[in-house]
PDB file of C-alpha atoms in Angstrom:
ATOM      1  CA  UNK A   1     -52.236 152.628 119.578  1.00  0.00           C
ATOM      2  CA  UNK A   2     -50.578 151.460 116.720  1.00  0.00           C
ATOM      3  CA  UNK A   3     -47.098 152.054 118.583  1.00  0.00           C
ATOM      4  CA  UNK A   4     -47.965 150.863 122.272  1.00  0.00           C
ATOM      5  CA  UNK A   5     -49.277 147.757 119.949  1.00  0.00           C
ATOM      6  CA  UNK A   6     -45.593 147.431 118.404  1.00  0.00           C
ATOM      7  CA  UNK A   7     -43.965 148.291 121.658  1.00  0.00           C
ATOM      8  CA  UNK A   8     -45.732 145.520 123.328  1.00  0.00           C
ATOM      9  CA  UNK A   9     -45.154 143.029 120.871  1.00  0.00           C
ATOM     10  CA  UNK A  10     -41.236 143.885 120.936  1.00  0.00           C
ATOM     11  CA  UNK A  11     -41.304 142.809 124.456  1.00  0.00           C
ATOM     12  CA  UNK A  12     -43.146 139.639 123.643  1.00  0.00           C
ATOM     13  CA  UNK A  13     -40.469 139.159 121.413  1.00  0.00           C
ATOM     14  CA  UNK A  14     -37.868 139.568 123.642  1.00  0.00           C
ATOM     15  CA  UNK A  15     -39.087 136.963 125.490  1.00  0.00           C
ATOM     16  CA  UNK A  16     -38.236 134.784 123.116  1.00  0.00           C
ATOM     17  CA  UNK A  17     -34.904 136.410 122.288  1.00  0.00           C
ATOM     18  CA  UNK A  18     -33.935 135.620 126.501  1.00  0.00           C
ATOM     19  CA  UNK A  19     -34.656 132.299 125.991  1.00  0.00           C
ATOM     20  CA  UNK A  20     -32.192 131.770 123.587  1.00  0.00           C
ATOM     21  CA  UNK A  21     -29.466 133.756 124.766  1.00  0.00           C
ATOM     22  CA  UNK A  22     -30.202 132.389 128.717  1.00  0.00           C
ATOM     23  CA  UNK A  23     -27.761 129.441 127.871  1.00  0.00           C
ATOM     24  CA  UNK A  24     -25.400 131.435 125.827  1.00  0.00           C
ATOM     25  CA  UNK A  25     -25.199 133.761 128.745  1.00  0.00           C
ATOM     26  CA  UNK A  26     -24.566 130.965 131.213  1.00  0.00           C
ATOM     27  CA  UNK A  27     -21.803 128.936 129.795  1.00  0.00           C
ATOM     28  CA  UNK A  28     -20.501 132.485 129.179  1.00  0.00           C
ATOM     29  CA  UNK A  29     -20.777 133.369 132.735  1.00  0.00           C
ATOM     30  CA  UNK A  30     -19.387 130.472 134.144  1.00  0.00           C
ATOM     31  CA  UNK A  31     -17.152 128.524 131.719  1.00  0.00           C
ATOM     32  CA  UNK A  32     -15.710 132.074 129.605  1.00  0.00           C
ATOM     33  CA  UNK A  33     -17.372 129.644 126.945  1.00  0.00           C
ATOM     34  CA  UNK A  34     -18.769 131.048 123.707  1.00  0.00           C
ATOM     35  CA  UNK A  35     -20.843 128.679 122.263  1.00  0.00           C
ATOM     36  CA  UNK A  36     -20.817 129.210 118.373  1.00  0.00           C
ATOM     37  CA  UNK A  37     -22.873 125.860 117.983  1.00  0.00           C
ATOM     38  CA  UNK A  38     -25.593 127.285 120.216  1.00  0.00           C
ATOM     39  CA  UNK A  39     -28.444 127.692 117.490  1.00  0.00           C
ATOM     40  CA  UNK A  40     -27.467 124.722 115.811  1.00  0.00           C
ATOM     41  CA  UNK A  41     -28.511 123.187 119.057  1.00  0.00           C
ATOM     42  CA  UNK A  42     -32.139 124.985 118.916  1.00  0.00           C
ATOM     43  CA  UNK A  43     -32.337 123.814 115.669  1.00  0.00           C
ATOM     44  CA  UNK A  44     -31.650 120.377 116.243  1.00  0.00           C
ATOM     45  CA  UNK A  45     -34.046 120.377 118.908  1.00  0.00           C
ATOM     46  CA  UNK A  46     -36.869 121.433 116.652  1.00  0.00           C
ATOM     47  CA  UNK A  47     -35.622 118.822 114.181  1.00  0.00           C
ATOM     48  CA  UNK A  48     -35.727 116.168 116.620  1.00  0.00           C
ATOM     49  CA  UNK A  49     -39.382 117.733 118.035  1.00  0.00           C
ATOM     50  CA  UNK A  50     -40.787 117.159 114.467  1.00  0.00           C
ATOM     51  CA  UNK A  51     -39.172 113.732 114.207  1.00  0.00           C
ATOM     52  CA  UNK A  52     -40.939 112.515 117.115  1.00  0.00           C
ATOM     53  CA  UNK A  53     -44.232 114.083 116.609  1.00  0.00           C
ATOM     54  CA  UNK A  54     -44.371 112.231 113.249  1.00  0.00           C
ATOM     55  CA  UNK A  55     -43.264 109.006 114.359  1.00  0.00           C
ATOM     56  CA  UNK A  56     -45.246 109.268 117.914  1.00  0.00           C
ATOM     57  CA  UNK A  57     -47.965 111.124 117.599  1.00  0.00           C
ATOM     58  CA  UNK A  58     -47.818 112.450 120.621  1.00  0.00           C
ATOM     59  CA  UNK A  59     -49.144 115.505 121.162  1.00  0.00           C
ATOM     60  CA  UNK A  60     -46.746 118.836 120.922  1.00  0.00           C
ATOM     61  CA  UNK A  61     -46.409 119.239 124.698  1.00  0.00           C
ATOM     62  CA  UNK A  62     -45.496 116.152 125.063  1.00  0.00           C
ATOM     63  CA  UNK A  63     -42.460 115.873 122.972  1.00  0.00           C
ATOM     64  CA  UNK A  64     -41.759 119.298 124.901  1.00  0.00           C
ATOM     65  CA  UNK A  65     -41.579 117.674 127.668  1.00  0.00           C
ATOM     66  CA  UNK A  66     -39.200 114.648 126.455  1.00  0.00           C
ATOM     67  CA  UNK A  67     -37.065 116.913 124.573  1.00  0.00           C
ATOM     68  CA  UNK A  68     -36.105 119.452 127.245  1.00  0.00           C
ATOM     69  CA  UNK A  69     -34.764 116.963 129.619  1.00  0.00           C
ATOM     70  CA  UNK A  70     -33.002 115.206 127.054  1.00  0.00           C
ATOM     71  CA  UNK A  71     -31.383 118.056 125.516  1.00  0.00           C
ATOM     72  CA  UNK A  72     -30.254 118.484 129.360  1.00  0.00           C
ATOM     73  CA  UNK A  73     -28.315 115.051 129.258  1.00  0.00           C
ATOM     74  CA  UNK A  74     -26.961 115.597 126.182  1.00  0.00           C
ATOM     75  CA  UNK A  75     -25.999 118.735 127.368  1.00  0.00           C
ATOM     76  CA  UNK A  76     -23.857 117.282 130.089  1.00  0.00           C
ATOM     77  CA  UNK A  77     -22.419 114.293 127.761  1.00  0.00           C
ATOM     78  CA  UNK A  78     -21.634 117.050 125.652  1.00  0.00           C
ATOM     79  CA  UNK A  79     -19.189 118.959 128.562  1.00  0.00           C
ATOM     80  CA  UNK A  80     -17.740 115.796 130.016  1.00  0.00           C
ATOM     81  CA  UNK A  81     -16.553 114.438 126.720  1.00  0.00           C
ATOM     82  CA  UNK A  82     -15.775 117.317 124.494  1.00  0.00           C
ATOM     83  CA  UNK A  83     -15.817 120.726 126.013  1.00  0.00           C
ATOM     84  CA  UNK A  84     -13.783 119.681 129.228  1.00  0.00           C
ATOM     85  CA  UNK A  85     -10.882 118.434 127.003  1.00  0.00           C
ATOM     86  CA  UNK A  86     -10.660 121.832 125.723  1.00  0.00           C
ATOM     87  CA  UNK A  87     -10.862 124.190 128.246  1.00  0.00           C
ATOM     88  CA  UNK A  88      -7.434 123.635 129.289  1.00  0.00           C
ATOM     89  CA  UNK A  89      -6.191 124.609 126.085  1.00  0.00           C
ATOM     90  CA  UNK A  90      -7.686 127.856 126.631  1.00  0.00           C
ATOM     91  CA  UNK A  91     -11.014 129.984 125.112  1.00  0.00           C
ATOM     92  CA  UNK A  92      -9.525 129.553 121.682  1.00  0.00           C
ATOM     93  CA  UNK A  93      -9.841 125.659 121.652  1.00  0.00           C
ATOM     94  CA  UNK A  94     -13.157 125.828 122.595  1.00  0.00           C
ATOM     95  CA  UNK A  95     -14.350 128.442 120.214  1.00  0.00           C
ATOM     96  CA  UNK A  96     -12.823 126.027 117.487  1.00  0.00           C
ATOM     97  CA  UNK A  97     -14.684 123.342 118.812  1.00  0.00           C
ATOM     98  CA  UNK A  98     -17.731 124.972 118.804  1.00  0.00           C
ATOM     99  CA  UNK A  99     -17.474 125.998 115.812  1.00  0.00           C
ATOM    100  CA  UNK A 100     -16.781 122.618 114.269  1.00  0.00           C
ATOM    101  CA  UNK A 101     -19.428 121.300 115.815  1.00  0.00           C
ATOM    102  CA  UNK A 102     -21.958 123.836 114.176  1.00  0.00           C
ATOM    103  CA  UNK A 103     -20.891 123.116 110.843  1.00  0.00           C
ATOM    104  CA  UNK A 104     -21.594 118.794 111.593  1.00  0.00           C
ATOM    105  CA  UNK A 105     -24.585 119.553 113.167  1.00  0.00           C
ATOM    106  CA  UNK A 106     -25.601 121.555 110.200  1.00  0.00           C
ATOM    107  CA  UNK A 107     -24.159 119.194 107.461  1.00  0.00           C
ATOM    108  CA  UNK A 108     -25.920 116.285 109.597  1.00  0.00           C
ATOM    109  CA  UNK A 109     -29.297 118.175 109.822  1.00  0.00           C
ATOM    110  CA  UNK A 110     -29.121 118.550 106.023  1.00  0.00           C
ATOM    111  CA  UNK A 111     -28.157 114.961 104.797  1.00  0.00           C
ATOM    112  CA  UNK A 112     -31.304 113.940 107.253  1.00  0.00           C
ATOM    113  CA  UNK A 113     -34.203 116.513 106.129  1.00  0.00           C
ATOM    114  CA  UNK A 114     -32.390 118.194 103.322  1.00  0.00           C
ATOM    115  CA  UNK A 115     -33.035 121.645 103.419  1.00  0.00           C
ATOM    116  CA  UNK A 116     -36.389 122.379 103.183  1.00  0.00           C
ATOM    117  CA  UNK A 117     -38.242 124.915 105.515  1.00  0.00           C
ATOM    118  CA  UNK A 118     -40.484 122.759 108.537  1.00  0.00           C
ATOM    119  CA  UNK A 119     -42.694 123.831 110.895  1.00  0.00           C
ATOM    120  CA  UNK A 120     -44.358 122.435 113.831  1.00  0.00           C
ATOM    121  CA  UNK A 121     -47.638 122.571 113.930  1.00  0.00           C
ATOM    122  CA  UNK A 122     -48.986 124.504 116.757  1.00  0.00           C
ATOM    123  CA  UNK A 123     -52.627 124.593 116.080  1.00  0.00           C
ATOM    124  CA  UNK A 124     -55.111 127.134 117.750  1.00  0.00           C
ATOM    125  CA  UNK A 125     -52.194 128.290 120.076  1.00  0.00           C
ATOM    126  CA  UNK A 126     -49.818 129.301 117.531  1.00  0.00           C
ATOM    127  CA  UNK A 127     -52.647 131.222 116.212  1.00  0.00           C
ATOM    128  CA  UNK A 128     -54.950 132.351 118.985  1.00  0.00           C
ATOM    129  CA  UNK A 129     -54.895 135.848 120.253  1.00  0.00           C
ATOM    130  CA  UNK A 130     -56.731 137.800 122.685  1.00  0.00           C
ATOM    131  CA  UNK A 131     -57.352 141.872 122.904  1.00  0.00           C
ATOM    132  CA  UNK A 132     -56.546 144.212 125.071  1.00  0.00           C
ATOM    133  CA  UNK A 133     -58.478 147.435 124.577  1.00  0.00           C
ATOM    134  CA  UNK A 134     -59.852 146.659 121.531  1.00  0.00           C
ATOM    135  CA  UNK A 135     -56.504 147.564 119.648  1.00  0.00           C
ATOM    136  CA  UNK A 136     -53.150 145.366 121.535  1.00  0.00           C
ATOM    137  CA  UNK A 137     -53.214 141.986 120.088  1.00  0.00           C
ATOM    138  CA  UNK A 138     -51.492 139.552 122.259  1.00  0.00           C
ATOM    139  CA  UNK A 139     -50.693 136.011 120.804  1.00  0.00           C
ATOM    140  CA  UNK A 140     -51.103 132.820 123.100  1.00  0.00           C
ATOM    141  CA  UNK A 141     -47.769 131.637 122.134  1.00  0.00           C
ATOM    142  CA  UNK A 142     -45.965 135.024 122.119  1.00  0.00           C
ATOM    143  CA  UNK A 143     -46.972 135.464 125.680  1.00  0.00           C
ATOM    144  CA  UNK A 144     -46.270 132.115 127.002  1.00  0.00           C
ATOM    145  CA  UNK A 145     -43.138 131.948 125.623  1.00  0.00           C
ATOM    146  CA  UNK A 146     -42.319 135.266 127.384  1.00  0.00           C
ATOM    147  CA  UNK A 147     -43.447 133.779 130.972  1.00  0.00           C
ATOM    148  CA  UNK A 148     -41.740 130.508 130.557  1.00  0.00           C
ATOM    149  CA  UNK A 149     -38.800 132.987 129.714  1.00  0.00           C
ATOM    150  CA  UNK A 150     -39.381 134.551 132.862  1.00  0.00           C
ATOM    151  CA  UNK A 151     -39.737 131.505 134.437  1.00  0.00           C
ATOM    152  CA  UNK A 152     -36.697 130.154 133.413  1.00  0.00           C
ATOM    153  CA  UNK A 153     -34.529 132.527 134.849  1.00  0.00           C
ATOM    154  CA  UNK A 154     -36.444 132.929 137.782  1.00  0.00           C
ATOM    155  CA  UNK A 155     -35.797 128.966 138.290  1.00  0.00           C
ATOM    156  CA  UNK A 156     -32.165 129.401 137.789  1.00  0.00           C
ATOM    157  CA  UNK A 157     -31.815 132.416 140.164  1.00  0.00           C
ATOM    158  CA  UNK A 158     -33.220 130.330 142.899  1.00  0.00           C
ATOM    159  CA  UNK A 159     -31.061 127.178 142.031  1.00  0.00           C
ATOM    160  CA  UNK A 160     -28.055 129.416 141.962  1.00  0.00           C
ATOM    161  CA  UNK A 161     -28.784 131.342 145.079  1.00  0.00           C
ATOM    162  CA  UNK A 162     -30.612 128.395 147.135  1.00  0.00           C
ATOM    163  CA  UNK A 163     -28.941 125.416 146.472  1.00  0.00           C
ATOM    164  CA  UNK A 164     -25.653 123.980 147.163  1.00  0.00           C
ATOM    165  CA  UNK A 165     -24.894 122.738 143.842  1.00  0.00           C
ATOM    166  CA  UNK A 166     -25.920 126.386 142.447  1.00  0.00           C
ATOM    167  CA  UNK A 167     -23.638 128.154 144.808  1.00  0.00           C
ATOM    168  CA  UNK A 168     -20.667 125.718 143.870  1.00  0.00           C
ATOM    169  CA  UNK A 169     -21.867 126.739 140.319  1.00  0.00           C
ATOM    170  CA  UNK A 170     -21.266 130.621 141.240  1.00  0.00           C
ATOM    171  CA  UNK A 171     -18.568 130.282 142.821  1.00  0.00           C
ATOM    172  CA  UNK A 172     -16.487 127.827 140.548  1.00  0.00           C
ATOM    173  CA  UNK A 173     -17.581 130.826 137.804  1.00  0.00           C
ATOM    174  CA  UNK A 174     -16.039 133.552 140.189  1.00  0.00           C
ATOM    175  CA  UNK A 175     -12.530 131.432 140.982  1.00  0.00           C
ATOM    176  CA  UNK A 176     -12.375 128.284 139.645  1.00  0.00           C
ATOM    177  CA  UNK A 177      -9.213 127.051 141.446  1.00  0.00           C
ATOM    178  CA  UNK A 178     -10.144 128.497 144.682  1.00  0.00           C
ATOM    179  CA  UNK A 179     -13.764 126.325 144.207  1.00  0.00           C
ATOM    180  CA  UNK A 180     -11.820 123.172 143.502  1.00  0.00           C
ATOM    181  CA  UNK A 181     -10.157 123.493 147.123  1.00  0.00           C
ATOM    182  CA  UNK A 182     -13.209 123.718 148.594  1.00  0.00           C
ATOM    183  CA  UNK A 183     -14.393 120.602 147.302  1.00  0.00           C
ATOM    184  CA  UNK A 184     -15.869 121.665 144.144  1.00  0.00           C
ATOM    185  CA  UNK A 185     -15.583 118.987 141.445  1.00  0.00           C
ATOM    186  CA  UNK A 186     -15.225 121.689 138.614  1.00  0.00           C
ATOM    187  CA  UNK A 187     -15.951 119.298 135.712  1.00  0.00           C
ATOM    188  CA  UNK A 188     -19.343 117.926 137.553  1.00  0.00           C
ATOM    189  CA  UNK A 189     -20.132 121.640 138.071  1.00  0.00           C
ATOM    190  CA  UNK A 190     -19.404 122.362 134.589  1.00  0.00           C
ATOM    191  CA  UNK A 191     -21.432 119.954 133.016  1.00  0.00           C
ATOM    192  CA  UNK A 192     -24.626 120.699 134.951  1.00  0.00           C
ATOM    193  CA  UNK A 193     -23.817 124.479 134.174  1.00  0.00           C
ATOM    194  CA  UNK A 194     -24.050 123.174 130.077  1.00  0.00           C
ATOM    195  CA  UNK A 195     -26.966 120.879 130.787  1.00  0.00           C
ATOM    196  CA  UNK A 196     -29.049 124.095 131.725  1.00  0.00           C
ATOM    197  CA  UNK A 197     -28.007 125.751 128.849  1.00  0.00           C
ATOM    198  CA  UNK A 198     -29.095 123.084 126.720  1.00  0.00           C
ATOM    199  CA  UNK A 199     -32.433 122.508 127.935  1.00  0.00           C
ATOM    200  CA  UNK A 200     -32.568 126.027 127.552  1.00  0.00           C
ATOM    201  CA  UNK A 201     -32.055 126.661 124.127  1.00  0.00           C
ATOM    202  CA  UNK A 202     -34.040 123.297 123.379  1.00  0.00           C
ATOM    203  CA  UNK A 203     -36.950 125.172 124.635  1.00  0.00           C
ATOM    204  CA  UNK A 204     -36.546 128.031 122.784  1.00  0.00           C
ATOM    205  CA  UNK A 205     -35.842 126.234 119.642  1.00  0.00           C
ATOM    206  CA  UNK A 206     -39.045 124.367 120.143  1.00  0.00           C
ATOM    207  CA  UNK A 207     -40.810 127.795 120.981  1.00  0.00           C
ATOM    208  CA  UNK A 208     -39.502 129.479 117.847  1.00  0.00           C
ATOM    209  CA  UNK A 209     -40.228 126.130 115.781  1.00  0.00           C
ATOM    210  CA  UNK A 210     -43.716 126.976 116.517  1.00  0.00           C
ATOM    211  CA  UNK A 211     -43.389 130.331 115.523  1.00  0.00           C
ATOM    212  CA  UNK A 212     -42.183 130.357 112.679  1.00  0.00           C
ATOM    213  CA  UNK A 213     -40.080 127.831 109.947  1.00  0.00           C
ATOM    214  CA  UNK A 214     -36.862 126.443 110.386  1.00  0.00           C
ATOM    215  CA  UNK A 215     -33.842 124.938 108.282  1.00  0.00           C
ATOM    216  CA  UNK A 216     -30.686 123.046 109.185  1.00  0.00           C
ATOM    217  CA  UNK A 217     -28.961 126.697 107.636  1.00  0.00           C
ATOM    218  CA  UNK A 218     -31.198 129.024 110.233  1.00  0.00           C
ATOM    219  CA  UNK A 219     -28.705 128.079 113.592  1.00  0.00           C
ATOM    220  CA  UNK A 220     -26.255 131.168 112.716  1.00  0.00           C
ATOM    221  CA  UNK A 221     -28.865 133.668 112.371  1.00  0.00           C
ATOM    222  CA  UNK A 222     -30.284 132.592 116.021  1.00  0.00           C
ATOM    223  CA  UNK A 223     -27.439 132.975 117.926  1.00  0.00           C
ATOM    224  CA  UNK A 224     -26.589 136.599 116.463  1.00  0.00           C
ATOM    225  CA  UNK A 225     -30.003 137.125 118.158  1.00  0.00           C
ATOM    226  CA  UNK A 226     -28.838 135.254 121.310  1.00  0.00           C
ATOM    227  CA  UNK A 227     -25.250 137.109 121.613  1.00  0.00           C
ATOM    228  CA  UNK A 228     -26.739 140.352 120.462  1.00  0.00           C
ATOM    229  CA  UNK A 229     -29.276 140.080 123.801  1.00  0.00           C
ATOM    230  CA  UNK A 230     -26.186 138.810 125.858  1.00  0.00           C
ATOM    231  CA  UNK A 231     -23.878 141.750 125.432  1.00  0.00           C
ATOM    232  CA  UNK A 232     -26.747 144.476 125.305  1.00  0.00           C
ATOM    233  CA  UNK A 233     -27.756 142.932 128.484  1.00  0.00           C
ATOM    234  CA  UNK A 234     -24.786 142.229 129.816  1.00  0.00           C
ATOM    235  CA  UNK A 235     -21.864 139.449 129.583  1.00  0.00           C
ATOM    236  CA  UNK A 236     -23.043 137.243 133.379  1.00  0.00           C
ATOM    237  CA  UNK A 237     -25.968 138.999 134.300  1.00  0.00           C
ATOM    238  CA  UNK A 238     -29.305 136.454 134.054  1.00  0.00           C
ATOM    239  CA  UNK A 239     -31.926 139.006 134.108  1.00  0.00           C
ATOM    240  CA  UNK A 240     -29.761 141.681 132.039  1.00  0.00           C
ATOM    241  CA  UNK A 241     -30.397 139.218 129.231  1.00  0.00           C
ATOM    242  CA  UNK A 242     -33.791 139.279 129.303  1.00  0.00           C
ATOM    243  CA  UNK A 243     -33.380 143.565 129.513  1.00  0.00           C
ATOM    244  CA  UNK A 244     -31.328 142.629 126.357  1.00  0.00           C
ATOM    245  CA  UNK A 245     -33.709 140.473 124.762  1.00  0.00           C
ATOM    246  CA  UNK A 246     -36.833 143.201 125.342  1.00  0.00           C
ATOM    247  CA  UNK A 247     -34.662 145.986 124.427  1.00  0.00           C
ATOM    248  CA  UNK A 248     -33.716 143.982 120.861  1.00  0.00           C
ATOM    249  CA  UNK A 249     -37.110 142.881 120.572  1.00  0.00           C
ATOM    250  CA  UNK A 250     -38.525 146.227 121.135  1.00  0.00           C
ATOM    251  CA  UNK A 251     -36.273 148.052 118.745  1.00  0.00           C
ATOM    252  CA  UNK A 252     -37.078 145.368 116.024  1.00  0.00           C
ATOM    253  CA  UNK A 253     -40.828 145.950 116.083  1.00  0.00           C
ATOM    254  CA  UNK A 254     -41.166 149.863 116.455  1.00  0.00           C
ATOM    255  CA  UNK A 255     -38.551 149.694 113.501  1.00  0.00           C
ATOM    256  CA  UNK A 256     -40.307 147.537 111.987  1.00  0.00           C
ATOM    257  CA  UNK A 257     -43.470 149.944 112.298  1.00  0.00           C
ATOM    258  CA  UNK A 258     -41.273 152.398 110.466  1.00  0.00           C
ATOM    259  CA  UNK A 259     -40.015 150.264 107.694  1.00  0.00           C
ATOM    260  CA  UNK A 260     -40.070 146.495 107.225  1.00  0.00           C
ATOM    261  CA  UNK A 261     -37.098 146.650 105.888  1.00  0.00           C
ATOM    262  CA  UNK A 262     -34.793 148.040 108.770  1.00  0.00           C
ATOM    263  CA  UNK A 263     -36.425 145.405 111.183  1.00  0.00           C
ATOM    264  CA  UNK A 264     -32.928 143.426 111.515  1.00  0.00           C
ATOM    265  CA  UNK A 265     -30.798 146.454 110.731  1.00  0.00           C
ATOM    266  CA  UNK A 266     -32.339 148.119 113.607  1.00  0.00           C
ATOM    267  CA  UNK A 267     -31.480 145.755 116.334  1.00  0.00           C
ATOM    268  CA  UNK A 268     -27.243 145.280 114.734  1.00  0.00           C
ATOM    269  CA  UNK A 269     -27.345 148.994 115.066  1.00  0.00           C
ATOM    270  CA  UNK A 270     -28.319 148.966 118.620  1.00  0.00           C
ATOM    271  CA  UNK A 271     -25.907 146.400 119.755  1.00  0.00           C
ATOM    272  CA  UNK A 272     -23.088 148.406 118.374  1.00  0.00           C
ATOM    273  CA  UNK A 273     -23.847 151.397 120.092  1.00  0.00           C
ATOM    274  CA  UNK A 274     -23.930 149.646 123.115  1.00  0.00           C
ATOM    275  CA  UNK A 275     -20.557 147.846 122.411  1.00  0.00           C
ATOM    276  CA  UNK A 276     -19.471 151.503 121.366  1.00  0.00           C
ATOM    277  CA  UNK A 277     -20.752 152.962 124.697  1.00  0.00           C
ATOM    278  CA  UNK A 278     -21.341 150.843 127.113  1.00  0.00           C
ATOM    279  CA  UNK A 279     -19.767 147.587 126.302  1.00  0.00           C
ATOM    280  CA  UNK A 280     -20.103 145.716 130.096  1.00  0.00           C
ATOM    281  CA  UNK A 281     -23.921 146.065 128.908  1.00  0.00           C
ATOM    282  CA  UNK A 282     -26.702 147.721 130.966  1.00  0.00           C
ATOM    283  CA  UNK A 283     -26.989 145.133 133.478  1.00  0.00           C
ATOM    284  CA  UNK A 284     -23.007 143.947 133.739  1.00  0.00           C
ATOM    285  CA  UNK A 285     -22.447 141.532 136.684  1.00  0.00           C
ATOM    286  CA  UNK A 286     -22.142 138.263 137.686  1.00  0.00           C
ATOM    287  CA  UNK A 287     -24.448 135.169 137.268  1.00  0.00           C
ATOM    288  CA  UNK A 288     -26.635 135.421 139.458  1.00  0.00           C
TER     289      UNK A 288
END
């Protein structure tokens, strides 16, 4: 029991792993954009959760609620203004970009709340846990974070399969000059494409926040996590990310059950073999 116990909670965590790579996977899949400042985001938006709670005191799913939505418009701010001036200077420009703007977010985040470790304060459900058969332990959060994971992509599958602007979204990723013929204003589509990816990784940065502890130094470490789910998945494919984010979060905890101390080495080790043998992922395709 002890393994179906650490198999379980490897999906759990995978749930959590999908969350964070969702965006990362969609600005991938429809921009070629890879977002190096893409945990710095997360942990900005726990930063900015904790902020709020202590100047509010509103309760935690509250500030959920504010921050998500306006991670989204600063999600599309961010495309219109910066990213869009760089994509026609090709991937390279943007990767620089991105990665300037993870160090100032990170040098920002530290002259604000230095760099001691926060948490947010989850109460019973960060705690709480129920059994199943006297011997699988599931945790409140754990498993909510793995439906709104599921969720989440669900939601975005039916926005890019049911609605106009979604379709423009597909098919602006597919051919991008072919799109704009057809009416599709390719920076509009763009932007919406990052504001989902924002809100996104806002809400798994606010999911993990209540997890565990964060610092303005952690960012890096979460998007390995993200891009490792992303390619083991596969680069485009929605729902091979969250296949990517179980399998990582599987291997992690049986490993873990092994030997704490190959938990993270573990899950590298399994990305590389599937770089070294099947590098379009398991679920390669388009995003959809």
């Amino acid at each position: 029991m002890g393994w179906l116990n650490a198999i379980v909670q490897g999906l759990l965590l995978g749930g959590l792993y999908a969350l964070f790579a969702t965006g990362l996977s969609l600005m991938f899949g429809v921009m070629r954009i890879v977002n190096l400042a893409h945990g710095d985001l997360a942990v900005v938006a726990s930063f900015l959760a904790l902020a709020l709670v202590s100047g509010t005191g509103l309760p935690l799913w509250a500030i959920i609620v504010i921050t998500v939505p306006l991670f989204a418009v600063l999600g599309y701010l961010t495309q219109r203004v910066l990213l869009q001036r760089s994509l026609a200077s090709g991937p390279l420009a943007t990767l620089l970009v991105t990665f300037g703007l993870s160090i100032v977010l990170q040098n920002v985040l530290l002259e604000l709340f230095s760099a001691d470790t926060r948490t947010l304060d989850g109460g019973a459900f960060a705690t709480g846990s129920f059994t199943v058969n006297g011997a699988i332990s599931i945790g409140y959060l754990a498993m909510t974070t793995f439906l709104l994971a599921c969720a989440t992509l669900i939601g975005i599958g039916l926005f890019l399969a049911r609605t106009g602007l979604g379709r423009m979204l597909r098919a602006s990723s597919d051919d991008r000059e072919t799109a704009s013929l057809m009416g599709a204003d390719s920076r509009h589509v763009y932007g919406v494409a990052t504001a989902i990816a924002f809100a996104t990784v806002a809400l798994a940065g606010l999911m993990f926040a209540i997890r565990s502890s964060f610092d303005p130094s952690i960012g890096p470490s979460r998007l390995i996590f993200a891009f490792e789910a992303v390619v083991i998945g596969g680069l485009g494919s929605l729902w091979g990310t969250l296949l990517g984010g179980m399998v990582l979060g599987v291997t992690q905890s049986v490993s873990a059950q092994v030997d704490p101390a190959l938990t993270l080495l573990a899950g590298h080790l399994i990305f590389l073999a599937v770089l070294a043998f099947r590098p379009q992922g398991l679920l390669a395709g388009r995003t959809a």
